[in-house]
PDB file of C-alpha atoms in Angstrom:
ATOM      1  CA  ASP A   1     -42.662  -8.735 -29.226  1.00 59.00           C
ATOM      2  CA  THR A   2     -43.563  -6.079 -26.656  1.00 63.00           C
ATOM      3  CA  GLU A   3     -41.994  -7.706 -23.630  1.00 91.00           C
ATOM      4  CA  VAL A   4     -39.080  -7.222 -21.314  1.00 96.00           C
ATOM      5  CA  THR A   5     -37.959 -10.625 -20.048  1.00 96.00           C
ATOM      6  CA  GLN A   6     -36.094 -10.985 -16.764  1.00 97.00           C
ATOM      7  CA  THR A   7     -34.343 -14.042 -15.362  1.00 97.00           C
ATOM      8  CA  PRO A   8     -34.303 -15.523 -12.849  1.00 97.00           C
ATOM      9  CA  LYS A   9     -37.712 -14.753 -11.354  1.00 95.00           C
ATOM     10  CA  HIS A  10     -36.440 -15.596  -7.873  1.00 96.00           C
ATOM     11  CA  LEU A  11     -32.896 -15.668  -6.500  1.00 96.00           C
ATOM     12  CA  VAL A  12     -31.618 -16.497  -3.027  1.00 95.00           C
ATOM     13  CA  MET A  13     -27.956 -15.796  -2.324  1.00 93.00           C
ATOM     14  CA  GLY A  14     -25.552 -15.556   0.545  1.00 90.00           C
ATOM     15  CA  MET A  15     -23.519 -12.480   1.315  1.00 89.00           C
ATOM     16  CA  THR A  16     -20.355 -14.000  -0.191  1.00 89.00           C
ATOM     17  CA  ASN A  17     -21.953 -15.248  -3.412  1.00 89.00           C
ATOM     18  CA  LYS A  18     -21.604 -13.796  -6.904  1.00 94.00           C
ATOM     19  CA  LYS A  19     -24.722 -13.916  -9.067  1.00 96.00           C
ATOM     20  CA  SER A  20     -26.199 -12.068 -12.037  1.00 97.00           C
ATOM     21  CA  LEU A  21     -29.621 -10.854 -13.055  1.00 98.00           C
ATOM     22  CA  LYS A  22     -30.434 -10.805 -16.759  1.00 98.00           C
ATOM     23  CA  CYS A  23     -32.800  -8.731 -18.853  1.00 98.00           C
ATOM     24  CA  GLU A  24     -33.669  -8.978 -22.543  1.00 98.00           C
ATOM     25  CA  GLN A  25     -35.864  -6.936 -24.890  1.00 96.00           C
ATOM     26  CA  HIS A  26     -36.480  -7.233 -28.630  1.00 91.00           C
ATOM     27  CA  MET A  27     -38.462  -4.040 -29.189  1.00 92.00           C
ATOM     28  CA  GLY A  28     -35.524  -2.152 -30.699  1.00 91.00           C
ATOM     29  CA  HIS A  29     -35.369   0.087 -27.646  1.00 93.00           C
ATOM     30  CA  ARG A  30     -32.070   1.930 -27.179  1.00 93.00           C
ATOM     31  CA  ALA A  31     -32.365   2.780 -23.478  1.00 93.00           C
ATOM     32  CA  MET A  32     -32.411   0.210 -20.681  1.00 95.00           C
ATOM     33  CA  TYR A  33     -32.828   0.671 -16.955  1.00 96.00           C
ATOM     34  CA  TRP A  34     -32.391  -1.079 -13.625  1.00 97.00           C
ATOM     35  CA  TYR A  35     -34.765  -0.173 -10.791  1.00 97.00           C
ATOM     36  CA  LYS A  36     -34.891  -1.470  -7.217  1.00 97.00           C
ATOM     37  CA  GLN A  37     -38.237  -1.812  -5.444  1.00 95.00           C
ATOM     38  CA  LYS A  38     -38.631  -2.575  -1.755  1.00 94.00           C
ATOM     39  CA  ALA A  39     -41.951  -3.850  -0.403  1.00 89.00           C
ATOM     40  CA  LYS A  40     -44.738  -1.241  -0.447  1.00 86.00           C
ATOM     41  CA  LYS A  41     -42.359   1.370  -1.931  1.00 90.00           C
ATOM     42  CA  PRO A  42     -42.118   2.810  -5.454  1.00 91.00           C
ATOM     43  CA  PRO A  43     -39.369   1.711  -7.842  1.00 93.00           C
ATOM     44  CA  GLU A  44     -36.102   3.609  -7.393  1.00 94.00           C
ATOM     45  CA  LEU A  45     -33.782   4.202 -10.338  1.00 94.00           C
ATOM     46  CA  MET A  46     -30.341   2.565 -10.136  1.00 97.00           C
ATOM     47  CA  PHE A  47     -28.782   2.729 -13.627  1.00 96.00           C
ATOM     48  CA  VAL A  48     -29.607   3.930 -17.138  1.00 94.00           C
ATOM     49  CA  TYR A  49     -27.920   2.717 -20.325  1.00 95.00           C
ATOM     50  CA  SER A  50     -28.418   4.735 -23.472  1.00 92.00           C
ATOM     51  CA  TYR A  51     -27.130   3.297 -26.754  1.00 93.00           C
ATOM     52  CA  GLU A  52     -25.219   0.682 -24.728  1.00 94.00           C
ATOM     53  CA  LYS A  53     -23.357   3.293 -22.692  1.00 95.00           C
ATOM     54  CA  LEU A  54     -23.920   3.937 -18.995  1.00 96.00           C
ATOM     55  CA  SER A  55     -25.531   7.370 -18.788  1.00 92.00           C
ATOM     56  CA  ILE A  56     -26.890   7.478 -15.226  1.00 91.00           C
ATOM     57  CA  ASN A  57     -25.614   5.825 -12.034  1.00 94.00           C
ATOM     58  CA  GLU A  58     -27.718   6.932  -9.083  1.00 93.00           C
ATOM     59  CA  SER A  59     -24.814   6.569  -6.622  1.00 92.00           C
ATOM     60  CA  VAL A  60     -25.376   2.833  -6.390  1.00 96.00           C
ATOM     61  CA  PRO A  61     -22.849   0.862  -4.231  1.00 96.00           C
ATOM     62  CA  SER A  62     -20.148  -0.916  -6.222  1.00 95.00           C
ATOM     63  CA  ARG A  63     -21.423  -4.325  -5.083  1.00 96.00           C
ATOM     64  CA  PHE A  64     -23.949  -3.797  -7.927  1.00 97.00           C
ATOM     65  CA  SER A  65     -22.258  -3.811 -11.326  1.00 97.00           C
ATOM     66  CA  PRO A  66     -24.319  -3.258 -14.491  1.00 98.00           C
ATOM     67  CA  GLU A  67     -23.339  -4.442 -17.935  1.00 97.00           C
ATOM     68  CA  CYS A  68     -24.917  -3.874 -21.341  1.00 97.00           C
ATOM     69  CA  PRO A  69     -23.368  -6.410 -23.780  1.00 95.00           C
ATOM     70  CA  ASN A  70     -25.578  -5.262 -26.680  1.00 93.00           C
ATOM     71  CA  SER A  71     -28.692  -3.226 -27.365  1.00 91.00           C
ATOM     72  CA  SER A  72     -31.016  -6.094 -26.389  1.00 95.00           C
ATOM     73  CA  LEU A  73     -29.354  -7.319 -23.204  1.00 97.00           C
ATOM     74  CA  LEU A  74     -28.772  -5.846 -19.776  1.00 98.00           C
ATOM     75  CA  ASN A  75     -27.130  -7.603 -16.844  1.00 98.00           C
ATOM     76  CA  LEU A  76     -26.768  -6.722 -13.200  1.00 98.00           C
ATOM     77  CA  HIS A  77     -23.841  -8.458 -11.493  1.00 98.00           C
ATOM     78  CA  LEU A  78     -24.176  -8.917  -7.752  1.00 96.00           C
ATOM     79  CA  HIS A  79     -21.319  -9.501  -5.305  1.00 94.00           C
ATOM     80  CA  ALA A  80     -20.980  -9.244  -1.526  1.00 93.00           C
ATOM     81  CA  LEU A  81     -24.548  -8.080  -1.076  1.00 94.00           C
ATOM     82  CA  GLN A  82     -26.149  -7.251   2.252  1.00 95.00           C
ATOM     83  CA  PRO A  83     -29.508  -8.491   3.594  1.00 95.00           C
ATOM     84  CA  GLU A  84     -30.918  -4.966   3.115  1.00 96.00           C
ATOM     85  CA  ASP A  85     -30.337  -5.406  -0.640  1.00 97.00           C
ATOM     86  CA  SER A  86     -33.205  -7.912  -0.699  1.00 97.00           C
ATOM     87  CA  ALA A  87     -35.807  -6.427  -3.047  1.00 96.00           C
ATOM     88  CA  LEU A  88     -37.558  -6.748  -6.390  1.00 96.00           C
ATOM     89  CA  TYR A  89     -35.155  -5.719  -9.153  1.00 98.00           C
ATOM     90  CA  LEU A  90     -36.935  -4.376 -12.206  1.00 97.00           C
ATOM     91  CA  CYS A  91     -35.529  -3.966 -15.671  1.00 97.00           C
ATOM     92  CA  ALA A  92     -37.139  -1.541 -18.100  1.00 96.00           C
ATOM     93  CA  SER A  93     -36.538  -0.299 -21.618  1.00 95.00           C
ATOM     94  CA  SER A  94     -37.618   2.664 -23.734  1.00 92.00           C
ATOM     95  CA  GLN A  95     -37.071   3.906 -27.271  1.00 89.00           C
ATOM     96  CA  ALA A  96     -34.707   6.601 -26.026  1.00 76.00           C
ATOM     97  CA  SER A  97     -33.646   8.127 -22.740  1.00 63.00           C
ATOM     98  CA  SER A  98     -35.229  11.524 -23.377  1.00 64.00           C
ATOM     99  CA  GLY A  99     -38.369  12.996 -24.866  1.00 62.00           C
ATOM    100  CA  ALA A 100     -41.635  11.035 -24.636  1.00 64.00           C
ATOM    101  CA  ASN A 101     -39.923   8.392 -22.588  1.00 74.00           C
ATOM    102  CA  VAL A 102     -42.399   5.582 -22.059  1.00 85.00           C
ATOM    103  CA  LEU A 103     -40.769   2.767 -20.079  1.00 90.00           C
ATOM    104  CA  THR A 104     -41.784  -0.857 -20.482  1.00 92.00           C
ATOM    105  CA  PHE A 105     -41.026  -2.912 -17.368  1.00 94.00           C
ATOM    106  CA  GLY A 106     -40.248  -6.563 -16.935  1.00 95.00           C
ATOM    107  CA  ALA A 107     -41.888  -8.706 -14.236  1.00 94.00           C
ATOM    108  CA  GLY A 108     -38.826  -8.377 -12.018  1.00 96.00           C
ATOM    109  CA  SER A 109     -36.346 -10.623 -10.259  1.00 97.00           C
ATOM    110  CA  ARG A 110     -37.082 -11.095  -6.572  1.00 96.00           C
ATOM    111  CA  LEU A 111     -33.781 -11.223  -4.690  1.00 97.00           C
ATOM    112  CA  THR A 112     -33.328 -12.501  -1.152  1.00 96.00           C
ATOM    113  CA  VAL A 113     -29.911 -12.058   0.507  1.00 95.00           C
ATOM    114  CA  LEU A 114     -29.308 -14.277   3.511  1.00 93.00           C
TER     115      LEU A 114
ATOM    116  CA  GLN B   1     -40.076  17.426   0.009  1.00 74.00           C
ATOM    117  CA  LYS B   2     -40.577  14.443  -2.293  1.00 82.00           C
ATOM    118  CA  GLU B   3     -40.715  15.272  -5.983  1.00 91.00           C
ATOM    119  CA  VAL B   4     -43.981  13.333  -6.369  1.00 94.00           C
ATOM    120  CA  GLU B   5     -46.447  13.003  -3.482  1.00 94.00           C
ATOM    121  CA  GLN B   6     -49.130  10.327  -3.549  1.00 94.00           C
ATOM    122  CA  ASP B   7     -51.445   9.054  -0.816  1.00 89.00           C
ATOM    123  CA  PRO B   8     -50.612   5.343  -0.337  1.00 86.00           C
ATOM    124  CA  GLY B   9     -54.197   4.447   0.692  1.00 88.00           C
ATOM    125  CA  PRO B  10     -55.511   1.806   0.707  1.00 93.00           C
ATOM    126  CA  LEU B  11     -58.567   3.049  -1.134  1.00 96.00           C
ATOM    127  CA  SER B  12     -61.503   0.638  -0.991  1.00 97.00           C
ATOM    128  CA  VAL B  13     -64.521   1.099  -3.280  1.00 97.00           C
ATOM    129  CA  PRO B  14     -67.516  -1.014  -4.386  1.00 97.00           C
ATOM    130  CA  GLU B  15     -67.627  -2.451  -7.891  1.00 98.00           C
ATOM    131  CA  GLY B  16     -68.972   0.061 -10.399  1.00 97.00           C
ATOM    132  CA  ALA B  17     -67.768   3.123  -8.480  1.00 98.00           C
ATOM    133  CA  ILE B  18     -65.843   5.997 -10.046  1.00 98.00           C
ATOM    134  CA  VAL B  19     -62.320   6.072  -8.624  1.00 97.00           C
ATOM    135  CA  SER B  20     -60.223   9.213  -8.365  1.00 97.00           C
ATOM    136  CA  LEU B  21     -56.485   8.855  -7.782  1.00 97.00           C
ATOM    137  CA  ASN B  22     -54.345  11.949  -7.303  1.00 96.00           C
ATOM    138  CA  CYS B  23     -50.764  13.129  -7.052  1.00 97.00           C
ATOM    139  CA  THR B  24     -48.975  16.407  -6.602  1.00 97.00           C
ATOM    140  CA  TYR B  25     -45.467  17.166  -7.767  1.00 96.00           C
ATOM    141  CA  SER B  26     -42.843  19.800  -7.115  1.00 95.00           C
ATOM    142  CA  ASN B  27     -40.408  19.478 -10.044  1.00 93.00           C
ATOM    143  CA  SER B  28     -41.238  22.142 -12.628  1.00 92.00           C
ATOM    144  CA  ALA B  29     -38.990  20.343 -15.132  1.00 90.00           C
ATOM    145  CA  PHE B  30     -41.480  17.474 -15.504  1.00 91.00           C
ATOM    146  CA  GLN B  31     -42.921  17.503 -19.027  1.00 89.00           C
ATOM    147  CA  TYR B  32     -44.440  14.023 -19.245  1.00 90.00           C
ATOM    148  CA  PHE B  33     -46.689  12.350 -16.734  1.00 94.00           C
ATOM    149  CA  MET B  34     -47.509   8.676 -16.502  1.00 94.00           C
ATOM    150  CA  TRP B  35     -49.754   6.322 -14.611  1.00 96.00           C
ATOM    151  CA  TYR B  36     -48.546   2.772 -14.082  1.00 96.00           C
ATOM    152  CA  ARG B  37     -50.540  -0.096 -12.618  1.00 97.00           C
ATOM    153  CA  GLN B  38     -48.741  -2.770 -10.614  1.00 95.00           C
ATOM    154  CA  TYR B  39     -50.305  -6.036  -9.558  1.00 94.00           C
ATOM    155  CA  SER B  40     -48.837  -7.888  -6.598  1.00 88.00           C
ATOM    156  CA  ARG B  41     -45.435  -9.456  -7.406  1.00 83.00           C
ATOM    157  CA  LYS B  42     -45.479  -8.097 -10.978  1.00 88.00           C
ATOM    158  CA  GLY B  43     -43.677  -5.270 -12.727  1.00 91.00           C
ATOM    159  CA  PRO B  44     -45.441  -1.940 -13.360  1.00 94.00           C
ATOM    160  CA  GLU B  45     -47.426  -1.689 -16.606  1.00 93.00           C
ATOM    161  CA  LEU B  46     -48.111   1.616 -18.327  1.00 93.00           C
ATOM    162  CA  LEU B  47     -51.748   2.729 -18.268  1.00 94.00           C
ATOM    163  CA  MET B  48     -51.619   6.275 -19.594  1.00 91.00           C
ATOM    164  CA  TYR B  49     -49.183   9.035 -20.339  1.00 89.00           C
ATOM    165  CA  THR B  50     -49.772  12.698 -21.055  1.00 90.00           C
ATOM    166  CA  TYR B  51     -47.588  15.546 -22.225  1.00 86.00           C
ATOM    167  CA  SER B  52     -47.886  18.823 -20.331  1.00 81.00           C
ATOM    168  CA  SER B  53     -51.366  19.929 -19.171  1.00 84.00           C
ATOM    169  CA  GLY B  54     -54.601  18.450 -20.422  1.00 87.00           C
ATOM    170  CA  ASN B  55     -56.796  15.377 -20.449  1.00 91.00           C
ATOM    171  CA  LYS B  56     -56.399  12.003 -22.088  1.00 93.00           C
ATOM    172  CA  GLU B  57     -59.027   9.272 -22.208  1.00 95.00           C
ATOM    173  CA  ASP B  58     -58.596   5.563 -22.902  1.00 94.00           C
ATOM    174  CA  GLY B  59     -61.645   3.397 -22.342  1.00 96.00           C
ATOM    175  CA  ARG B  60     -62.623   3.565 -18.663  1.00 97.00           C
ATOM    176  CA  PHE B  61     -59.499   5.552 -17.760  1.00 97.00           C
ATOM    177  CA  THR B  62     -59.005   9.338 -17.910  1.00 97.00           C
ATOM    178  CA  ALA B  63     -55.752  11.071 -16.993  1.00 96.00           C
ATOM    179  CA  GLN B  64     -55.622  14.773 -16.182  1.00 96.00           C
ATOM    180  CA  VAL B  65     -52.632  17.052 -15.672  1.00 95.00           C
ATOM    181  CA  ASP B  66     -52.834  20.617 -14.368  1.00 94.00           C
ATOM    182  CA  LYS B  67     -49.340  22.081 -14.524  1.00 92.00           C
ATOM    183  CA  SER B  68     -50.449  25.385 -12.986  1.00 92.00           C
ATOM    184  CA  SER B  69     -51.318  23.614  -9.734  1.00 94.00           C
ATOM    185  CA  LYS B  70     -48.856  20.711 -10.235  1.00 95.00           C
ATOM    186  CA  TYR B  71     -51.672  18.206  -9.881  1.00 96.00           C
ATOM    187  CA  ILE B  72     -52.035  14.809 -11.607  1.00 96.00           C
ATOM    188  CA  SER B  73     -55.226  12.736 -11.579  1.00 97.00           C
ATOM    189  CA  LEU B  74     -56.433   9.374 -12.847  1.00 97.00           C
ATOM    190  CA  PHE B  75     -60.139   8.569 -13.003  1.00 97.00           C
ATOM    191  CA  ILE B  76     -61.438   5.032 -13.398  1.00 98.00           C
ATOM    192  CA  ARG B  77     -65.077   4.654 -14.415  1.00 98.00           C
ATOM    193  CA  ASP B  78     -67.167   1.548 -13.697  1.00 98.00           C
ATOM    194  CA  SER B  79     -64.416   0.083 -11.548  1.00 98.00           C
ATOM    195  CA  GLN B  80     -63.991  -3.693 -11.589  1.00 97.00           C
ATOM    196  CA  PRO B  81     -62.430  -6.128  -9.088  1.00 97.00           C
ATOM    197  CA  SER B  82     -59.702  -6.693 -11.689  1.00 96.00           C
ATOM    198  CA  ASP B  83     -58.708  -3.032 -11.229  1.00 97.00           C
ATOM    199  CA  SER B  84     -57.491  -3.884  -7.713  1.00 97.00           C
ATOM    200  CA  ALA B  85     -53.787  -3.055  -7.822  1.00 97.00           C
ATOM    201  CA  THR B  86     -51.274  -0.388  -6.834  1.00 96.00           C
ATOM    202  CA  TYR B  87     -51.415   2.711  -9.050  1.00 97.00           C
ATOM    203  CA  LEU B  88     -48.191   4.671  -9.428  1.00 96.00           C
ATOM    204  CA  CYS B  89     -48.089   8.183 -10.800  1.00 96.00           C
ATOM    205  CA  ALA B  90     -44.805   9.414 -12.247  1.00 95.00           C
ATOM    206  CA  GLY B  91     -43.277  12.528 -13.714  1.00 93.00           C
ATOM    207  CA  TYR B  92     -40.494  12.693 -16.277  1.00 90.00           C
ATOM    208  CA  GLY B  93     -37.994  15.525 -16.645  1.00 85.00           C
ATOM    209  CA  ASN B  94     -34.625  13.886 -17.289  1.00 82.00           C
ATOM    210  CA  LYS B  95     -35.595  10.694 -15.465  1.00 85.00           C
ATOM    211  CA  LEU B  96     -38.767   8.977 -14.336  1.00 89.00           C
ATOM    212  CA  VAL B  97     -39.722   9.743 -10.722  1.00 92.00           C
ATOM    213  CA  PHE B  98     -42.517   7.732  -9.113  1.00 94.00           C
ATOM    214  CA  GLY B  99     -44.953   8.596  -6.381  1.00 95.00           C
ATOM    215  CA  ALA B 100     -45.381   6.181  -3.480  1.00 93.00           C
ATOM    216  CA  GLY B 101     -48.291   4.372  -5.179  1.00 95.00           C
ATOM    217  CA  THR B 102     -51.935   4.100  -4.077  1.00 96.00           C
ATOM    218  CA  ILE B 103     -53.328   0.664  -3.237  1.00 96.00           C
ATOM    219  CA  LEU B 104     -56.822   0.313  -4.754  1.00 97.00           C
ATOM    220  CA  ARG B 105     -59.245  -2.411  -3.720  1.00 97.00           C
ATOM    221  CA  VAL B 106     -62.485  -2.840  -5.684  1.00 97.00           C
ATOM    222  CA  LYS B 107     -64.967  -5.022  -3.835  1.00 97.00           C
ATOM    223  CA  SER B 108     -67.492  -7.165  -5.718  1.00 93.00           C
TER     224      SER B 108
END
């Protein structure tokens, strides 16, 4: 299994809703990542988990809350989002968070905030 | 100055052409360099990665890194319509930093 699976593929939410994005990998990777990608822009790093511990938070607003329940799963909890948070949210994983760090990306969850 | 600079294009070429995609970078800490391909509404997929300076070839794709000039290149030989996508270069020091991506269109 060489895939990173993200659910849901599409999500529409209001500014007062609470929702979660989920990511799963079964490649034995020990680092997992959340990226945000706006239209026609490159992916921007949000969070890095290494060995299930948060190692990088790129000054992301607290309305985004990551969680890594185990080495295969990564969640992104969403609450009180703004319309400008609408984007493609990409999950990625790699064997480690340093060295020859080849990231494998999922297909993304497309989020629309109304 | 952005850490990785990449011309967003679009770059339009006829089928069978040789395509040259280029990036420059400013972060001397980058040790690994990657090229990702992203189709519309999909996640990026890794095409090539290289460590430090040098060339790497994989089928129709060749990646080059020149650390002395901080220049990254990807060459695609015998380009096909299926190569039409956005190509993202990236450098890795302690995190992966992407360029803006170049939109490539290969016309049949």
